């Protein structure tokens, strides 16, 4: 990979995603969607900060803005990290099956390929927590954006999880794979439900 996928325009990224090339793929798309969720959280905070009506939560809003910006940048970096990790994995699968080193090389490359999507899941969990707080403290005029962010964060986490499990499956008895799946499952047990609840509460308010 010679170019940073995260530097592409929206149109060019979508074209690259649609094309017959290995990256970006589902992992990169998941990271980008997560970054959009964080961006929506920031937008709500930016429309809230400085308003007299929300003076009591100004310190919290400022903290959330810093956190959301950092998380957005982490996920954009993970778009590229996911693509970089795929190249050695692709090369490992191309090694002839009779090569005695193939399994070891493939497992190492697979283990490395799991790191980016697992980190995406962890970052998305933090974004869901932020959106939950922003929904309670941010501008009431932008609750729909909080809900959109929550749905995007959930989708990003679940999409990243698929990319963890597709990699761990061939090595499920290995210690690193067991640990990676346990971490992923722990996040999935809590955060999709939490994120969807944040969005549903807002959706229900708007439908009344």
PDB file of C-alpha atoms in Angstrom:
ATOM      1  CA  UNK A   1       0.000   0.000   0.000  1.00  0.00           C
ATOM      2  CA  UNK A   2       1.628   3.230  -1.138  1.00  0.00           C
ATOM      3  CA  UNK A   3      -1.016   5.769  -0.127  1.00  0.00           C
ATOM      4  CA  UNK A   4      -2.763   6.562   3.110  1.00  0.00           C
ATOM      5  CA  UNK A   5      -6.348   5.489   2.710  1.00  0.00           C
ATOM      6  CA  UNK A   6      -7.403   7.905   5.434  1.00  0.00           C
ATOM      7  CA  UNK A   7      -6.222  10.798   3.231  1.00  0.00           C
ATOM      8  CA  UNK A   8      -8.568   9.890   0.379  1.00  0.00           C
ATOM      9  CA  UNK A   9     -11.685  11.937  -0.327  1.00  0.00           C
ATOM     10  CA  UNK A  10     -15.013  10.351   0.551  1.00  0.00           C
ATOM     11  CA  UNK A  11     -15.641   9.627  -3.113  1.00  0.00           C
ATOM     12  CA  UNK A  12     -12.193   8.144  -3.723  1.00  0.00           C
ATOM     13  CA  UNK A  13     -12.401   5.978  -0.606  1.00  0.00           C
ATOM     14  CA  UNK A  14     -15.766   4.616  -1.692  1.00  0.00           C
ATOM     15  CA  UNK A  15     -14.388   3.916  -5.170  1.00  0.00           C
ATOM     16  CA  UNK A  16     -11.368   2.118  -3.701  1.00  0.00           C
ATOM     17  CA  UNK A  17     -13.664   0.121  -1.425  1.00  0.00           C
ATOM     18  CA  UNK A  18     -15.818  -0.892  -4.386  1.00  0.00           C
ATOM     19  CA  UNK A  19     -12.889  -1.879  -6.594  1.00  0.00           C
ATOM     20  CA  UNK A  20     -11.243  -5.246  -7.079  1.00  0.00           C
ATOM     21  CA  UNK A  21      -8.421  -4.668  -4.623  1.00  0.00           C
ATOM     22  CA  UNK A  22      -7.681  -6.094  -1.211  1.00  0.00           C
ATOM     23  CA  UNK A  23      -7.693  -2.856   0.744  1.00  0.00           C
ATOM     24  CA  UNK A  24      -9.626  -1.032   1.933  1.00  0.00           C
ATOM     25  CA  UNK A  25     -12.016  -3.746   3.009  1.00  0.00           C
ATOM     26  CA  UNK A  26     -14.430  -4.372   5.829  1.00  0.00           C
ATOM     27  CA  UNK A  27     -11.908  -3.447   8.503  1.00  0.00           C
ATOM     28  CA  UNK A  28     -11.089  -0.085   6.978  1.00  0.00           C
ATOM     29  CA  UNK A  29     -14.771   0.631   6.425  1.00  0.00           C
ATOM     30  CA  UNK A  30     -15.501  -0.201  10.064  1.00  0.00           C
ATOM     31  CA  UNK A  31     -12.808   2.196  11.269  1.00  0.00           C
ATOM     32  CA  UNK A  32     -14.098   4.982   9.030  1.00  0.00           C
ATOM     33  CA  UNK A  33     -17.668   4.520  10.234  1.00  0.00           C
ATOM     34  CA  UNK A  34     -16.440   4.635  13.819  1.00  0.00           C
ATOM     35  CA  UNK A  35     -14.583   7.869  13.068  1.00  0.00           C
ATOM     36  CA  UNK A  36     -17.833   9.350  11.748  1.00  0.00           C
ATOM     37  CA  UNK A  37     -19.567   8.385  14.980  1.00  0.00           C
ATOM     38  CA  UNK A  38     -16.896  10.241  16.949  1.00  0.00           C
ATOM     39  CA  UNK A  39     -17.219  13.222  14.602  1.00  0.00           C
ATOM     40  CA  UNK A  40     -20.951  13.440  15.294  1.00  0.00           C
ATOM     41  CA  UNK A  41     -20.233  13.466  19.004  1.00  0.00           C
ATOM     42  CA  UNK A  42     -17.806  16.338  18.441  1.00  0.00           C
ATOM     43  CA  UNK A  43     -20.356  18.219  16.347  1.00  0.00           C
ATOM     44  CA  UNK A  44     -22.934  18.094  19.117  1.00  0.00           C
ATOM     45  CA  UNK A  45     -20.330  19.280  21.604  1.00  0.00           C
ATOM     46  CA  UNK A  46     -19.234  22.132  19.366  1.00  0.00           C
ATOM     47  CA  UNK A  47     -22.817  23.353  19.028  1.00  0.00           C
ATOM     48  CA  UNK A  48     -23.247  23.112  22.808  1.00  0.00           C
ATOM     49  CA  UNK A  49     -20.099  24.750  24.120  1.00  0.00           C
ATOM     50  CA  UNK A  50     -20.342  28.415  25.067  1.00  0.00           C
ATOM     51  CA  UNK A  51     -24.131  28.381  25.349  1.00  0.00           C
ATOM     52  CA  UNK A  52     -25.542  29.923  28.550  1.00  0.00           C
ATOM     53  CA  UNK A  53     -28.180  27.237  28.749  1.00  0.00           C
ATOM     54  CA  UNK A  54     -25.465  24.600  29.141  1.00  0.00           C
ATOM     55  CA  UNK A  55     -23.048  26.569  31.331  1.00  0.00           C
ATOM     56  CA  UNK A  56     -23.289  24.014  34.146  1.00  0.00           C
ATOM     57  CA  UNK A  57     -21.904  21.250  31.913  1.00  0.00           C
ATOM     58  CA  UNK A  58     -19.370  23.376  29.999  1.00  0.00           C
ATOM     59  CA  UNK A  59     -16.391  21.631  31.627  1.00  0.00           C
ATOM     60  CA  UNK A  60     -17.820  18.236  30.737  1.00  0.00           C
ATOM     61  CA  UNK A  61     -18.503  19.307  27.164  1.00  0.00           C
ATOM     62  CA  UNK A  62     -14.943  20.554  26.763  1.00  0.00           C
ATOM     63  CA  UNK A  63     -13.584  17.252  28.097  1.00  0.00           C
ATOM     64  CA  UNK A  64     -15.794  15.268  25.751  1.00  0.00           C
ATOM     65  CA  UNK A  65     -14.691  17.352  22.792  1.00  0.00           C
ATOM     66  CA  UNK A  66     -11.032  16.569  23.507  1.00  0.00           C
ATOM     67  CA  UNK A  67     -11.805  12.868  23.953  1.00  0.00           C
ATOM     68  CA  UNK A  68     -13.975  12.617  20.831  1.00  0.00           C
ATOM     69  CA  UNK A  69     -11.345  14.316  18.670  1.00  0.00           C
ATOM     70  CA  UNK A  70      -8.669  11.922  19.924  1.00  0.00           C
ATOM     71  CA  UNK A  71     -10.851   8.880  19.300  1.00  0.00           C
ATOM     72  CA  UNK A  72     -11.728  10.081  15.800  1.00  0.00           C
ATOM     73  CA  UNK A  73      -8.035  10.412  14.948  1.00  0.00           C
ATOM     74  CA  UNK A  74      -7.283   6.974  16.392  1.00  0.00           C
ATOM     75  CA  UNK A  75      -9.889   5.395  14.148  1.00  0.00           C
ATOM     76  CA  UNK A  76      -8.624   7.208  11.063  1.00  0.00           C
ATOM     77  CA  UNK A  77      -5.153   5.899  11.863  1.00  0.00           C
ATOM     78  CA  UNK A  78      -6.668   2.424  12.177  1.00  0.00           C
ATOM     79  CA  UNK A  79      -8.018   2.669   8.624  1.00  0.00           C
ATOM     80  CA  UNK A  80      -4.397   2.662   7.508  1.00  0.00           C
ATOM     81  CA  UNK A  81      -3.158   0.248  10.177  1.00  0.00           C
ATOM     82  CA  UNK A  82      -5.713  -2.330   9.088  1.00  0.00           C
ATOM     83  CA  UNK A  83      -4.583  -2.049   5.465  1.00  0.00           C
ATOM     84  CA  UNK A  84      -0.901  -2.269   6.392  1.00  0.00           C
ATOM     85  CA  UNK A  85      -1.495  -5.438   8.428  1.00  0.00           C
ATOM     86  CA  UNK A  86      -3.344  -7.098   5.560  1.00  0.00           C
ATOM     87  CA  UNK A  87      -0.423  -7.093   3.146  1.00  0.00           C
ATOM     88  CA  UNK A  88       1.804  -9.588   5.059  1.00  0.00           C
ATOM     89  CA  UNK A  89      -1.272 -11.726   5.726  1.00  0.00           C
ATOM     90  CA  UNK A  90      -2.044 -11.830   2.027  1.00  0.00           C
ATOM     91  CA  UNK A  91       1.565 -12.791   1.294  1.00  0.00           C
ATOM     92  CA  UNK A  92       1.443 -15.508   3.959  1.00  0.00           C
ATOM     93  CA  UNK A  93      -1.593 -17.138   2.363  1.00  0.00           C
ATOM     94  CA  UNK A  94       0.309 -17.198  -0.930  1.00  0.00           C
ATOM     95  CA  UNK A  95       3.106 -19.338   0.541  1.00  0.00           C
ATOM     96  CA  UNK A  96       2.939 -22.900  -0.853  1.00  0.00           C
ATOM     97  CA  UNK A  97       1.217 -25.273   1.567  1.00  0.00           C
ATOM     98  CA  UNK A  98       4.164 -27.654   1.472  1.00  0.00           C
ATOM     99  CA  UNK A  99       6.467 -24.973   2.893  1.00  0.00           C
ATOM    100  CA  UNK A 100       7.210 -26.028   6.508  1.00  0.00           C
ATOM    101  CA  UNK A 101       7.348 -22.400   7.643  1.00  0.00           C
ATOM    102  CA  UNK A 102       3.957 -21.492   6.193  1.00  0.00           C
ATOM    103  CA  UNK A 103       1.887 -22.180   9.306  1.00  0.00           C
ATOM    104  CA  UNK A 104       4.154 -20.178  11.594  1.00  0.00           C
ATOM    105  CA  UNK A 105       4.362 -17.234   9.201  1.00  0.00           C
ATOM    106  CA  UNK A 106       0.615 -17.321   8.593  1.00  0.00           C
ATOM    107  CA  UNK A 107      -0.204 -17.401  12.298  1.00  0.00           C
ATOM    108  CA  UNK A 108       2.091 -14.466  13.045  1.00  0.00           C
ATOM    109  CA  UNK A 109       0.584 -12.425  10.213  1.00  0.00           C
ATOM    110  CA  UNK A 110      -2.937 -13.354  11.317  1.00  0.00           C
ATOM    111  CA  UNK A 111      -2.236 -12.386  14.910  1.00  0.00           C
ATOM    112  CA  UNK A 112      -0.990  -8.995  13.746  1.00  0.00           C
ATOM    113  CA  UNK A 113      -4.038  -8.573  11.495  1.00  0.00           C
ATOM    114  CA  UNK A 114      -6.305  -8.993  14.536  1.00  0.00           C
ATOM    115  CA  UNK A 115      -4.802  -6.069  16.391  1.00  0.00           C
ATOM    116  CA  UNK A 116      -6.361  -3.244  14.365  1.00  0.00           C
ATOM    117  CA  UNK A 117      -9.987  -4.483  14.422  1.00  0.00           C
ATOM    118  CA  UNK A 118      -9.752  -5.319  18.117  1.00  0.00           C
ATOM    119  CA  UNK A 119      -8.493  -1.822  18.829  1.00  0.00           C
ATOM    120  CA  UNK A 120     -11.330  -0.447  16.700  1.00  0.00           C
ATOM    121  CA  UNK A 121     -13.778  -2.244  18.967  1.00  0.00           C
ATOM    122  CA  UNK A 122     -12.152  -0.772  22.074  1.00  0.00           C
ATOM    123  CA  UNK A 123     -12.241   2.743  20.635  1.00  0.00           C
ATOM    124  CA  UNK A 124     -15.867   2.359  19.549  1.00  0.00           C
ATOM    125  CA  UNK A 125     -16.752   1.349  23.099  1.00  0.00           C
ATOM    126  CA  UNK A 126     -15.316   4.642  24.337  1.00  0.00           C
ATOM    127  CA  UNK A 127     -17.260   6.520  21.676  1.00  0.00           C
ATOM    128  CA  UNK A 128     -20.509   4.878  22.753  1.00  0.00           C
ATOM    129  CA  UNK A 129     -19.814   5.953  26.337  1.00  0.00           C
ATOM    130  CA  UNK A 130     -19.147   9.503  25.150  1.00  0.00           C
ATOM    131  CA  UNK A 131     -22.307   9.617  23.058  1.00  0.00           C
ATOM    132  CA  UNK A 132     -24.312   8.365  26.013  1.00  0.00           C
ATOM    133  CA  UNK A 133     -22.979  11.253  28.102  1.00  0.00           C
ATOM    134  CA  UNK A 134     -23.329  13.750  25.266  1.00  0.00           C
ATOM    135  CA  UNK A 135     -26.959  12.739  24.837  1.00  0.00           C
ATOM    136  CA  UNK A 136     -27.595  13.713  28.443  1.00  0.00           C
ATOM    137  CA  UNK A 137     -25.574  16.926  28.516  1.00  0.00           C
ATOM    138  CA  UNK A 138     -25.364  18.204  24.958  1.00  0.00           C
ATOM    139  CA  UNK A 139     -27.708  20.472  23.053  1.00  0.00           C
ATOM    140  CA  UNK A 140     -31.280  19.174  22.909  1.00  0.00           C
ATOM    141  CA  UNK A 141     -31.423  20.465  19.331  1.00  0.00           C
ATOM    142  CA  UNK A 142     -28.907  17.855  18.187  1.00  0.00           C
ATOM    143  CA  UNK A 143     -30.174  14.706  19.852  1.00  0.00           C
ATOM    144  CA  UNK A 144     -30.799  13.101  16.474  1.00  0.00           C
ATOM    145  CA  UNK A 145     -27.081  13.427  15.724  1.00  0.00           C
ATOM    146  CA  UNK A 146     -26.242  11.686  18.987  1.00  0.00           C
ATOM    147  CA  UNK A 147     -28.564   8.851  17.960  1.00  0.00           C
ATOM    148  CA  UNK A 148     -27.005   8.623  14.504  1.00  0.00           C
ATOM    149  CA  UNK A 149     -23.566   8.523  16.103  1.00  0.00           C
ATOM    150  CA  UNK A 150     -24.628   5.743  18.462  1.00  0.00           C
ATOM    151  CA  UNK A 151     -25.984   3.604  15.625  1.00  0.00           C
ATOM    152  CA  UNK A 152     -22.793   4.166  13.615  1.00  0.00           C
ATOM    153  CA  UNK A 153     -20.587   3.282  16.574  1.00  0.00           C
ATOM    154  CA  UNK A 154     -22.495   0.042  17.126  1.00  0.00           C
ATOM    155  CA  UNK A 155     -22.240  -0.863  13.438  1.00  0.00           C
ATOM    156  CA  UNK A 156     -18.523  -0.084  13.455  1.00  0.00           C
ATOM    157  CA  UNK A 157     -17.919  -2.233  16.526  1.00  0.00           C
ATOM    158  CA  UNK A 158     -19.859  -5.189  15.171  1.00  0.00           C
ATOM    159  CA  UNK A 159     -18.138  -4.897  11.791  1.00  0.00           C
ATOM    160  CA  UNK A 160     -14.732  -4.792  13.466  1.00  0.00           C
ATOM    161  CA  UNK A 161     -15.699  -7.850  15.521  1.00  0.00           C
ATOM    162  CA  UNK A 162     -16.355  -9.840  12.352  1.00  0.00           C
ATOM    163  CA  UNK A 163     -12.819  -9.027  11.267  1.00  0.00           C
ATOM    164  CA  UNK A 164     -11.464 -10.306  14.577  1.00  0.00           C
ATOM    165  CA  UNK A 165     -13.312 -13.609  14.422  1.00  0.00           C
ATOM    166  CA  UNK A 166     -12.587 -14.308  10.763  1.00  0.00           C
ATOM    167  CA  UNK A 167      -8.898 -14.119  11.643  1.00  0.00           C
ATOM    168  CA  UNK A 168      -8.996 -16.070  14.899  1.00  0.00           C
ATOM    169  CA  UNK A 169     -11.067 -18.946  13.509  1.00  0.00           C
ATOM    170  CA  UNK A 170      -8.171 -20.945  11.949  1.00  0.00           C
ATOM    171  CA  UNK A 171      -6.133 -20.604  15.157  1.00  0.00           C
ATOM    172  CA  UNK A 172      -8.872 -20.853  17.762  1.00  0.00           C
ATOM    173  CA  UNK A 173      -6.815 -23.126  20.033  1.00  0.00           C
ATOM    174  CA  UNK A 174      -3.901 -20.685  20.206  1.00  0.00           C
ATOM    175  CA  UNK A 175      -3.527 -18.575  23.316  1.00  0.00           C
ATOM    176  CA  UNK A 176      -3.512 -15.254  21.442  1.00  0.00           C
ATOM    177  CA  UNK A 177      -6.698 -16.178  19.579  1.00  0.00           C
ATOM    178  CA  UNK A 178      -8.457 -17.238  22.772  1.00  0.00           C
ATOM    179  CA  UNK A 179      -7.485 -13.936  24.397  1.00  0.00           C
ATOM    180  CA  UNK A 180      -8.542 -11.869  21.365  1.00  0.00           C
ATOM    181  CA  UNK A 181     -11.938 -13.565  21.161  1.00  0.00           C
ATOM    182  CA  UNK A 182     -12.481 -13.140  24.894  1.00  0.00           C
ATOM    183  CA  UNK A 183     -11.752  -9.414  24.630  1.00  0.00           C
ATOM    184  CA  UNK A 184     -14.046  -9.064  21.637  1.00  0.00           C
ATOM    185  CA  UNK A 185     -16.879 -10.997  23.274  1.00  0.00           C
ATOM    186  CA  UNK A 186     -16.611  -8.929  26.453  1.00  0.00           C
ATOM    187  CA  UNK A 187     -17.145  -5.759  24.424  1.00  0.00           C
ATOM    188  CA  UNK A 188     -19.961  -7.289  22.379  1.00  0.00           C
ATOM    189  CA  UNK A 189     -21.742  -8.386  25.548  1.00  0.00           C
ATOM    190  CA  UNK A 190     -22.090  -4.772  26.663  1.00  0.00           C
ATOM    191  CA  UNK A 191     -21.663  -2.093  24.040  1.00  0.00           C
ATOM    192  CA  UNK A 192     -23.956  -2.858  21.095  1.00  0.00           C
ATOM    193  CA  UNK A 193     -26.884  -3.019  23.512  1.00  0.00           C
ATOM    194  CA  UNK A 194     -25.739   0.170  25.238  1.00  0.00           C
ATOM    195  CA  UNK A 195     -25.297   2.047  21.968  1.00  0.00           C
ATOM    196  CA  UNK A 196     -28.624   0.896  20.595  1.00  0.00           C
ATOM    197  CA  UNK A 197     -30.321   1.911  23.842  1.00  0.00           C
ATOM    198  CA  UNK A 198     -28.864   5.424  23.568  1.00  0.00           C
ATOM    199  CA  UNK A 199     -30.243   5.714  20.046  1.00  0.00           C
ATOM    200  CA  UNK A 200     -33.613   4.101  20.773  1.00  0.00           C
ATOM    201  CA  UNK A 201     -34.339   6.427  23.690  1.00  0.00           C
ATOM    202  CA  UNK A 202     -33.767   9.432  21.470  1.00  0.00           C
ATOM    203  CA  UNK A 203     -35.695   7.892  18.596  1.00  0.00           C
ATOM    204  CA  UNK A 204     -38.646   7.231  20.902  1.00  0.00           C
ATOM    205  CA  UNK A 205     -38.590  10.857  22.107  1.00  0.00           C
ATOM    206  CA  UNK A 206     -38.602  12.149  18.541  1.00  0.00           C
ATOM    207  CA  UNK A 207     -41.496   9.913  17.500  1.00  0.00           C
ATOM    208  CA  UNK A 208     -43.818  11.158  20.239  1.00  0.00           C
TER     209      UNK A 208
END
